[in-house]
JSON list of C-alpha atoms in Angstrom, two decimals:
[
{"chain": "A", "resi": 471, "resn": "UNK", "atom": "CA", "xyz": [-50.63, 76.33, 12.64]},
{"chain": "A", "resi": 472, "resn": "UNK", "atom": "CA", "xyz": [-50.08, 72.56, 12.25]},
{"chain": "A", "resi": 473, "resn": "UNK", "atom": "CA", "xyz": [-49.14, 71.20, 9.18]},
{"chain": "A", "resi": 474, "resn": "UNK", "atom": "CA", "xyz": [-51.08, 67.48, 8.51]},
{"chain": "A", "resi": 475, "resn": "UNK", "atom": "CA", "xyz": [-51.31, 65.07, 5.88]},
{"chain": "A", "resi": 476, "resn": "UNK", "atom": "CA", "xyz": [-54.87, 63.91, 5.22]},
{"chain": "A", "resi": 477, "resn": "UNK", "atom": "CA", "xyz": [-55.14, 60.25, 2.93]},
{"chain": "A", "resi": 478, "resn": "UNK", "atom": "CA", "xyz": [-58.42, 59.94, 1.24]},
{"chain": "A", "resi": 479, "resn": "UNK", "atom": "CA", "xyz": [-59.38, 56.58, -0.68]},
{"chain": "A", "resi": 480, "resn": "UNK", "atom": "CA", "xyz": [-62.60, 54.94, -1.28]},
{"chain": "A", "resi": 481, "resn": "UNK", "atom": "CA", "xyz": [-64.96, 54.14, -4.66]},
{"chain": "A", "resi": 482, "resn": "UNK", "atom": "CA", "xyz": [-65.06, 56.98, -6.79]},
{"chain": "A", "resi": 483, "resn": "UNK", "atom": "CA", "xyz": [-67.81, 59.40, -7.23]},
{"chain": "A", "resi": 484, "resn": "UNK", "atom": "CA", "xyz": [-69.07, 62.84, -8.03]},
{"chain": "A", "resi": 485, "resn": "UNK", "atom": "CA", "xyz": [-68.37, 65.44, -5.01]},
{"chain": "A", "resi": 486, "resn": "UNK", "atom": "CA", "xyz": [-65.69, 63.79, -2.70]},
{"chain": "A", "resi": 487, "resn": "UNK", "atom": "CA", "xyz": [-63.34, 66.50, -3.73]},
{"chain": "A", "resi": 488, "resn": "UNK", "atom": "CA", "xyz": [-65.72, 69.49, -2.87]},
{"chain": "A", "resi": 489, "resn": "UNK", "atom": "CA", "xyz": [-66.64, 67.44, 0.25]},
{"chain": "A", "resi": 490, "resn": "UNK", "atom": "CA", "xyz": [-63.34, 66.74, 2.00]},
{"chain": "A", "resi": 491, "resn": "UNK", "atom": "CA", "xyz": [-62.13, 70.30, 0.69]},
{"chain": "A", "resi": 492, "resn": "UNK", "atom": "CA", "xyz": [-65.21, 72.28, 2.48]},
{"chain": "A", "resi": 493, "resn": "UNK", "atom": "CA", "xyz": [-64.63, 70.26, 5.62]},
{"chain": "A", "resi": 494, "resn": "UNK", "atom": "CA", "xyz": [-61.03, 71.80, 5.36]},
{"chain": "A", "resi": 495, "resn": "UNK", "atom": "CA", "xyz": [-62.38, 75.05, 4.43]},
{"chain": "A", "resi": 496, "resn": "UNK", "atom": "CA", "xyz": [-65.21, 75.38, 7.50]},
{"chain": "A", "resi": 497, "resn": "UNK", "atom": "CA", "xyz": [-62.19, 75.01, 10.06]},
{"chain": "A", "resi": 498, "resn": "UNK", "atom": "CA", "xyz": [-60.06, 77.40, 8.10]},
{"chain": "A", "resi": 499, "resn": "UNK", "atom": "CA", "xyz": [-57.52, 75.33, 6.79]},
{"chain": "A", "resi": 500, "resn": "UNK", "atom": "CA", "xyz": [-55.01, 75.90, 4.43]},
{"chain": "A", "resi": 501, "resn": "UNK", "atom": "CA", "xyz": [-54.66, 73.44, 1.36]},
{"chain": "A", "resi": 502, "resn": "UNK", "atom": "CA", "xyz": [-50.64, 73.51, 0.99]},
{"chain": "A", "resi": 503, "resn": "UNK", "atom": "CA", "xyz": [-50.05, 70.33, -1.59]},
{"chain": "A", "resi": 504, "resn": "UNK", "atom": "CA", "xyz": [-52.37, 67.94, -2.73]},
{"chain": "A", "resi": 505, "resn": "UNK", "atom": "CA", "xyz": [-52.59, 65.18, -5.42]},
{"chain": "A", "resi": 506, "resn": "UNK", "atom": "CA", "xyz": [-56.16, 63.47, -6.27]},
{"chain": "A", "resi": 507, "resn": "UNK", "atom": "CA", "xyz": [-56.38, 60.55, -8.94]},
{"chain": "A", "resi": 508, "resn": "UNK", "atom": "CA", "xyz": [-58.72, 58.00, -10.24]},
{"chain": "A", "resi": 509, "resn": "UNK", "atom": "CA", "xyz": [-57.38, 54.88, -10.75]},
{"chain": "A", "resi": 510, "resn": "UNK", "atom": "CA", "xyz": [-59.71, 52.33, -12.59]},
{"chain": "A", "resi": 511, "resn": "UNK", "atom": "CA", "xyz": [-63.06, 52.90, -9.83]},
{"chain": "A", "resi": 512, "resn": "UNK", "atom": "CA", "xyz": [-60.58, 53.78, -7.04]},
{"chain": "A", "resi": 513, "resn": "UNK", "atom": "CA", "xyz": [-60.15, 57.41, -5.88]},
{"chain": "A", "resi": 514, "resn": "UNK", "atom": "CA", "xyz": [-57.09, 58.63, -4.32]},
{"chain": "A", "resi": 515, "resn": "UNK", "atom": "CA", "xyz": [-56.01, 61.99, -2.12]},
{"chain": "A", "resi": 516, "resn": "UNK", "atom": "CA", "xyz": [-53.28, 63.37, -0.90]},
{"chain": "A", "resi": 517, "resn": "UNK", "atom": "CA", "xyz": [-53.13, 66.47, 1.07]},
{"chain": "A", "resi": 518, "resn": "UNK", "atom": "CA", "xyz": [-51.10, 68.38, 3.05]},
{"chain": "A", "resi": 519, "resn": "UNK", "atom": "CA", "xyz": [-52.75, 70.89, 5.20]},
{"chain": "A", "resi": 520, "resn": "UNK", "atom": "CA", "xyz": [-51.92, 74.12, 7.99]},
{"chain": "A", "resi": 521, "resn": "UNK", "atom": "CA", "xyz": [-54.33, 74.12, 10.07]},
{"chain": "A", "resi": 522, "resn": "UNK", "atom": "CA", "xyz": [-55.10, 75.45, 14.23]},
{"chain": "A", "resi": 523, "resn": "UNK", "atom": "CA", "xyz": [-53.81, 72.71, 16.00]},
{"chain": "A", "resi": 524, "resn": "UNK", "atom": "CA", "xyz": [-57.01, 72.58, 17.93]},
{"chain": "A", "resi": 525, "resn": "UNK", "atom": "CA", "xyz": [-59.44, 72.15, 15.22]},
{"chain": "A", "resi": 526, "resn": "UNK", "atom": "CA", "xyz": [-57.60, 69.07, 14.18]},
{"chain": "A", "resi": 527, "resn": "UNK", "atom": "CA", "xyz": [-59.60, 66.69, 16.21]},
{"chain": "A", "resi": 528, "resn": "UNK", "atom": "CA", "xyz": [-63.04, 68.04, 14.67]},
{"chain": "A", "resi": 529, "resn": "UNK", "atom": "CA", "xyz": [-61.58, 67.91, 11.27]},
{"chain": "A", "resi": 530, "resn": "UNK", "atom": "CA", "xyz": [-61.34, 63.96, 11.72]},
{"chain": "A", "resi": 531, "resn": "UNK", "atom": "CA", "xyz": [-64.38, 64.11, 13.43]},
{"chain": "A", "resi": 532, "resn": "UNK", "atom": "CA", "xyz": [-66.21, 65.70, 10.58]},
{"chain": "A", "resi": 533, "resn": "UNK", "atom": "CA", "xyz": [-63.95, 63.80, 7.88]},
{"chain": "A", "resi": 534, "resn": "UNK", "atom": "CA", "xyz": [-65.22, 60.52, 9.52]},
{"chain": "A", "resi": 535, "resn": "UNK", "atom": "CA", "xyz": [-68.45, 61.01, 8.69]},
{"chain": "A", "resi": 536, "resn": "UNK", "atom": "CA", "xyz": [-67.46, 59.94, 5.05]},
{"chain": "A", "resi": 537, "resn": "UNK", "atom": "CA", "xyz": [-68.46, 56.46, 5.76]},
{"chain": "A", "resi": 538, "resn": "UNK", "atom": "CA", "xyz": [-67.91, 55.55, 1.89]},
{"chain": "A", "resi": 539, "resn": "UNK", "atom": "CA", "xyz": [-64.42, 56.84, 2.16]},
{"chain": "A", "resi": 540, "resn": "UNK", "atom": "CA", "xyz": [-61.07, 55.50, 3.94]},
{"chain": "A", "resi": 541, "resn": "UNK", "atom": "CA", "xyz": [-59.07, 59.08, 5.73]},
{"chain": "A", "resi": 542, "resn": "UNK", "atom": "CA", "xyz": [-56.61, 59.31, 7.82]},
{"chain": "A", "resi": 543, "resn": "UNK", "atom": "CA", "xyz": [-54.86, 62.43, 9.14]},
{"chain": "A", "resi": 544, "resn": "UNK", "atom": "CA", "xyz": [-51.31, 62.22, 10.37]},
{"chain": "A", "resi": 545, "resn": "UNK", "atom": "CA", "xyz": [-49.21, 64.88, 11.25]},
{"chain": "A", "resi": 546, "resn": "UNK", "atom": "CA", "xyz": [-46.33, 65.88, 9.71]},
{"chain": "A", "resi": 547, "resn": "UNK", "atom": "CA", "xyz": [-42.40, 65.28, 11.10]},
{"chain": "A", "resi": 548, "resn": "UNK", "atom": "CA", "xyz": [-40.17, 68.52, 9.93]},
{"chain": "A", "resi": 549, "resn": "UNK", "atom": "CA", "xyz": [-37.19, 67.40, 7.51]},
{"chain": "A", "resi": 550, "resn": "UNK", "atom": "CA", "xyz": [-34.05, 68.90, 8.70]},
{"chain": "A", "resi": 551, "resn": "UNK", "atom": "CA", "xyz": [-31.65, 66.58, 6.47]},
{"chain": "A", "resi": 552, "resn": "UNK", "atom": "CA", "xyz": [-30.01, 69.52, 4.32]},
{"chain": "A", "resi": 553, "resn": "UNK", "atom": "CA", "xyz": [-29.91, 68.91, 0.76]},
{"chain": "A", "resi": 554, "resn": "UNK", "atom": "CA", "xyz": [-29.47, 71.23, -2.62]},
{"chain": "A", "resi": 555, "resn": "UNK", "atom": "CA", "xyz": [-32.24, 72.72, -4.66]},
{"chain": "A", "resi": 556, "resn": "UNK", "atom": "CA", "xyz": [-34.85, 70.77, -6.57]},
{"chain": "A", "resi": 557, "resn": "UNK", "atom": "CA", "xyz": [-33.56, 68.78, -9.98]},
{"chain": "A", "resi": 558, "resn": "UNK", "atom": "CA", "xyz": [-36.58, 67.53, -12.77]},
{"chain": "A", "resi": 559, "resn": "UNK", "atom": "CA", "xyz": [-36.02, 63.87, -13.54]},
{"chain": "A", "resi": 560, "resn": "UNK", "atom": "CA", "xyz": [-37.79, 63.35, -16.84]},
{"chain": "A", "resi": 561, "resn": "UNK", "atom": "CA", "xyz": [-37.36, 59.59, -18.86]},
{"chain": "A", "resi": 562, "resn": "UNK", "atom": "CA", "xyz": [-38.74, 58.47, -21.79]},
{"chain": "A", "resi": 563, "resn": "UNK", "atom": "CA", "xyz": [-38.51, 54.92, -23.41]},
{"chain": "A", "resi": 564, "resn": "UNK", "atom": "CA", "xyz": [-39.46, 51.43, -24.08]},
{"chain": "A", "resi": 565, "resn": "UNK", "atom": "CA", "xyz": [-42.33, 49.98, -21.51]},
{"chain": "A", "resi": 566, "resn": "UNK", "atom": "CA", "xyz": [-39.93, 47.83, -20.14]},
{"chain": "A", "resi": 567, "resn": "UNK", "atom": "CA", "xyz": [-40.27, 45.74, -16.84]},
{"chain": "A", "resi": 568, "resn": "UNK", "atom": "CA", "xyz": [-38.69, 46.57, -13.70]},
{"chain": "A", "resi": 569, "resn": "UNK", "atom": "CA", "xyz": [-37.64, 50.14, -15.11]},
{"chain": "A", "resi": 570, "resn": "UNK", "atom": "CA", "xyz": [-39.13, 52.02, -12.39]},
{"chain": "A", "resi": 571, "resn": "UNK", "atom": "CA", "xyz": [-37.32, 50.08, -9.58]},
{"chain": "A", "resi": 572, "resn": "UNK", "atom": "CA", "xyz": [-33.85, 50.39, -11.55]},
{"chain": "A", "resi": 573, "resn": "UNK", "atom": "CA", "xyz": [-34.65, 54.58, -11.40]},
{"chain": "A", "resi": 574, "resn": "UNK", "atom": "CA", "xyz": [-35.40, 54.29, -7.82]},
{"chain": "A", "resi": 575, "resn": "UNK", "atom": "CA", "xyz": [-32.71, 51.86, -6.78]},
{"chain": "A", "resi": 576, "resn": "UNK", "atom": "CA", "xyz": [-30.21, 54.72, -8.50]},
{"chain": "A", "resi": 577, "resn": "UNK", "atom": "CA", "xyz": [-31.87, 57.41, -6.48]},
{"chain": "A", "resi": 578, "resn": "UNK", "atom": "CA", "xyz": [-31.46, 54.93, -3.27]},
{"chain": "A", "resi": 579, "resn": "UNK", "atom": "CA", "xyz": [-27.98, 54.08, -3.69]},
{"chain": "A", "resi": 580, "resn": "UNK", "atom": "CA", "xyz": [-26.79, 57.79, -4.19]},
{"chain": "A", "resi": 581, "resn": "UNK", "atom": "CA", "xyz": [-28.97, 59.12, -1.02]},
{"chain": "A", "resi": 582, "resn": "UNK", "atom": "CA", "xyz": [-31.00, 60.66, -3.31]},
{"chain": "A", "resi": 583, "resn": "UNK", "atom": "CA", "xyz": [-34.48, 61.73, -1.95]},
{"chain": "A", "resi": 584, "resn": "UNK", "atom": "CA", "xyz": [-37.85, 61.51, -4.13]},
{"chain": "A", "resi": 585, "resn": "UNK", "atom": "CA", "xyz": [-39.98, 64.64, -3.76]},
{"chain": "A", "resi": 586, "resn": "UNK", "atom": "CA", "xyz": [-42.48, 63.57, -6.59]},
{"chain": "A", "resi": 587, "resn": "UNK", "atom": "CA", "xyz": [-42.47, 60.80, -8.89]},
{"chain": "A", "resi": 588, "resn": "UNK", "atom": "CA", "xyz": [-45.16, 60.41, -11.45]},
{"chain": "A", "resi": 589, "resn": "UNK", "atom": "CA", "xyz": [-45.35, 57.51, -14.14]},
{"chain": "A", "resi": 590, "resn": "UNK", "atom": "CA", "xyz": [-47.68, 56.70, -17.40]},
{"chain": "A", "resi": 591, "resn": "UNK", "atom": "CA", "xyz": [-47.86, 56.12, -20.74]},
{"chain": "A", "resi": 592, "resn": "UNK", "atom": "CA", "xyz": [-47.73, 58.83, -23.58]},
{"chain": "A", "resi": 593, "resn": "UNK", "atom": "CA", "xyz": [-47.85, 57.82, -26.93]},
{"chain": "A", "resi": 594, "resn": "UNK", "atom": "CA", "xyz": [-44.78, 59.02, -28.90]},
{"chain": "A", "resi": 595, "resn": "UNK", "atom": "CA", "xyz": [-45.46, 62.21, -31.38]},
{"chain": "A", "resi": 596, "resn": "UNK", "atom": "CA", "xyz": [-45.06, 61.09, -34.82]},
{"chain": "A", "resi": 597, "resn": "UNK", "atom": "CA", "xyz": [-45.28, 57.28, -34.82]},
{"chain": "A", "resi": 598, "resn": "UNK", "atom": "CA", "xyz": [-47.79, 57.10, -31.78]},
{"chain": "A", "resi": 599, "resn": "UNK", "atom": "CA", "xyz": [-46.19, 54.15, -30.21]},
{"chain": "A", "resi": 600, "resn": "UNK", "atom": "CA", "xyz": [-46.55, 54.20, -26.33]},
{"chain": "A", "resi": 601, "resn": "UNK", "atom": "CA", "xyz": [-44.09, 55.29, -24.47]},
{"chain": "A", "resi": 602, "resn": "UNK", "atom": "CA", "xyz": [-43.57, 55.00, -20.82]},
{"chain": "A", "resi": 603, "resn": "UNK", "atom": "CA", "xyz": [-42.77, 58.23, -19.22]},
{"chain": "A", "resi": 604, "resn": "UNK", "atom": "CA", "xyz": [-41.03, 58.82, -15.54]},
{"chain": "A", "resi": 605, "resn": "UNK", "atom": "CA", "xyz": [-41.35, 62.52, -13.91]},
{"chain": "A", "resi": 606, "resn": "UNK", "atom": "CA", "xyz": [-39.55, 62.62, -10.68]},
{"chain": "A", "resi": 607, "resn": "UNK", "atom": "CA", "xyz": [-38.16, 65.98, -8.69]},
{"chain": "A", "resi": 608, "resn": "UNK", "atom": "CA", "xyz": [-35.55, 64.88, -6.36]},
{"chain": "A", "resi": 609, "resn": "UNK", "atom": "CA", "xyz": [-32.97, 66.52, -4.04]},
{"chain": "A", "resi": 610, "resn": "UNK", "atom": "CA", "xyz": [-29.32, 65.59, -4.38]},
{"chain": "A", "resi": 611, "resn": "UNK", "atom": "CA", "xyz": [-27.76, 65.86, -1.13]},
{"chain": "A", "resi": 612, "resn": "UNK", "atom": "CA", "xyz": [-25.13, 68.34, -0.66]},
{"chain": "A", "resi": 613, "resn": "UNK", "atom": "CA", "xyz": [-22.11, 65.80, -0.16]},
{"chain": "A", "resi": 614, "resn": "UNK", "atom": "CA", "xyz": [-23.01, 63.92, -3.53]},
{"chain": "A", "resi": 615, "resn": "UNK", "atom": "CA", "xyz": [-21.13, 65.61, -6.54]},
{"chain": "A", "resi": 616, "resn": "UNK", "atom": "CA", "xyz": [-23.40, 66.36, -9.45]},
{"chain": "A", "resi": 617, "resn": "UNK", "atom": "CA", "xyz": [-21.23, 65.38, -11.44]},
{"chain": "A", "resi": 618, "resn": "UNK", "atom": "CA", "xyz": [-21.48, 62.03, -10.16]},
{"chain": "A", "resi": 619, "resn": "UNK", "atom": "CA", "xyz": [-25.28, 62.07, -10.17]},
{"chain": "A", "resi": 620, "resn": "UNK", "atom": "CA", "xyz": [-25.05, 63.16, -13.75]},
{"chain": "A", "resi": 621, "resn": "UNK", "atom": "CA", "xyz": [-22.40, 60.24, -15.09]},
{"chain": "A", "resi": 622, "resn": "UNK", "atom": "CA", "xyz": [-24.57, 57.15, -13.08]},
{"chain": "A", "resi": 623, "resn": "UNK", "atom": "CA", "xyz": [-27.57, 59.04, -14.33]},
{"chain": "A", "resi": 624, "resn": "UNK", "atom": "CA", "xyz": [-26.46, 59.06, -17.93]},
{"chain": "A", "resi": 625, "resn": "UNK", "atom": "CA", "xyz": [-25.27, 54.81, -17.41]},
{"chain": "A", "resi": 626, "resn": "UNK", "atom": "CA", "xyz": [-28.33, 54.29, -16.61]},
{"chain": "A", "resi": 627, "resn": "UNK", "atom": "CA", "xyz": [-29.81, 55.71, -20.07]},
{"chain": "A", "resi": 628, "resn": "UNK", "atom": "CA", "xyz": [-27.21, 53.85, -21.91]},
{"chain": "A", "resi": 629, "resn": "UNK", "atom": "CA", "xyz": [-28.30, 50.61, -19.89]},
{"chain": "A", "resi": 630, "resn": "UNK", "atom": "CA", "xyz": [-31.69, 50.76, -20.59]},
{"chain": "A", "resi": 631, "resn": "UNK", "atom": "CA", "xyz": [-31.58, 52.64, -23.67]},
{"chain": "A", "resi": 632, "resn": "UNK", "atom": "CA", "xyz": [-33.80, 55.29, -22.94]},
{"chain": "A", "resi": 633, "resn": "UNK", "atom": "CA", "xyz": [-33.82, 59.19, -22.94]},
{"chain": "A", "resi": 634, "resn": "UNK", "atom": "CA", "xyz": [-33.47, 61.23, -19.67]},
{"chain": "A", "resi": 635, "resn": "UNK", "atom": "CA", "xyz": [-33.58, 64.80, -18.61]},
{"chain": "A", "resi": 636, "resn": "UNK", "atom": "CA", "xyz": [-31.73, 65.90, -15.56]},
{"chain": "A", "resi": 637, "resn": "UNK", "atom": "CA", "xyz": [-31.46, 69.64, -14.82]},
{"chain": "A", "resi": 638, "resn": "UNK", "atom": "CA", "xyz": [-32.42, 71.80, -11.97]},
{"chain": "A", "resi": 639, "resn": "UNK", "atom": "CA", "xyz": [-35.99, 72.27, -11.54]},
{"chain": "A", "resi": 640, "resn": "UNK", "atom": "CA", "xyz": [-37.79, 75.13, -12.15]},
{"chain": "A", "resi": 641, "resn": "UNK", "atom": "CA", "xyz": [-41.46, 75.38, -10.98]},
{"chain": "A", "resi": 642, "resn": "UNK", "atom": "CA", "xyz": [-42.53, 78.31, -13.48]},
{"chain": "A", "resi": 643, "resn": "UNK", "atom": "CA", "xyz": [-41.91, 75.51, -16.39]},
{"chain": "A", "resi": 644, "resn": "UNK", "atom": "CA", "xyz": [-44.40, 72.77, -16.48]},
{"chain": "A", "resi": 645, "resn": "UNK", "atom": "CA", "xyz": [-41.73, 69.84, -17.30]}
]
C-alpha cells in the first residue's frame, strides 16, 4: 500500500464529499486523515490515503473527471526526524493582529513541528465577546527541554496577554 495525499478545492456544492470519497472507495482505498471545510463559497480537502500503488494512476484518472474541482494527488515522503509524543496547544485571547505568526514563529525558533493547527473565533461564555481561539498539536523534538518549551511558551502568554494550554495530547479527549 501507498500512502498519498489527495488536495481537493473548487466552488462548493452538494455531493463533492460522497463523490471524491466513492472514487477512493471503488479502488479500495483507505481514508487515513482527512480535513474538508467551507470557506465563504470555497470548498477545501485534505486527505491522506493507503492505497495499491497501481490503482493510483486510475484514481487521478477518475478524480479528473471532476472538471468543477481543482485535485491533485502527491505522494507522501516518510518522516524519520525523531521527536517526543504529541502536546495540545490550546490559546485563547484578544483578536489581535499578527498573533498567529508570533505562535508559529515560537514553534519555528524552538524546532518545533506543527502537526495540526486550527484557528477561529468563539465567543467567550458569559460575556459573549469573541474570542480568537488557536488549537495546534505539535511535537517537541527530543533535544529541546520541556521545560524550556514550557517557560518561552508561558512569555509568550504574558506578552500577548492571553491564556494557553500546553500539556501532552491525548486523542480520547476532544481538546
Amino acid at each position: 500500500m501507498k500512502k498519498i495525499i489527495i488536495y481537493v478545492n473548487g466552488k462548493d456544492r452538494i455531493g463533492i464529499i460522497s463523490d471524491i470519497t466513492k472514487e477512493i472507495s471503488n479502488l479500495n482505498g483507505n481514508i487515513e486523515t482527512s480535513k474538508m471545510i467551507k470557506l465563504n463559497q470555497d470548498f477545501n480537502m485534505l486527505m491522506l490515503v493507503s492505497i495499491n500503488s497501481e490503482k493510483i494512476e486510475s484514481l487521478n484518472k477518475n478524480l479528473s473527471l471532476y472538471e468543477d474541482l481543482d485535485i491533485e494527488i502527491k505522494e507522501t515522503i516518510k518522516n524519520e526526524k525523531e521527536s517526543r509524543d504529541k502536546y495540545i496547544f490550546i490559546l485563547k485571547g484578544a483578536d489581535t493582529e499578527g498573533i498567529v505568526h508570533q505562535c508559529t514563529q515560537l514553534f519555528s525558533e524552538l524546532n518545533i513541528n506543527i502537526i495540526d493547527l486550527e484557528t477561529k473565533l468563539i465567543n467567550a461564555p458569559i460575556t459573549g465577546t469573541p474570542l480568537f481561539y488557536i488549537k495546534s498539536i505539535i511535537q517537541i523534538p527530543n533535544d529541546l527541554s520541556l521545560e524550556m518549551a514550557k517557560n518561552k511558551i508561558e512569555l509568550l502568554e504574558n506578552k500577548s496577554n492571553v491564556k494557553i494550554k500546553f500539556e501532552e495530547y491525548n486523542p480520547e479527549l476532544n481538546h
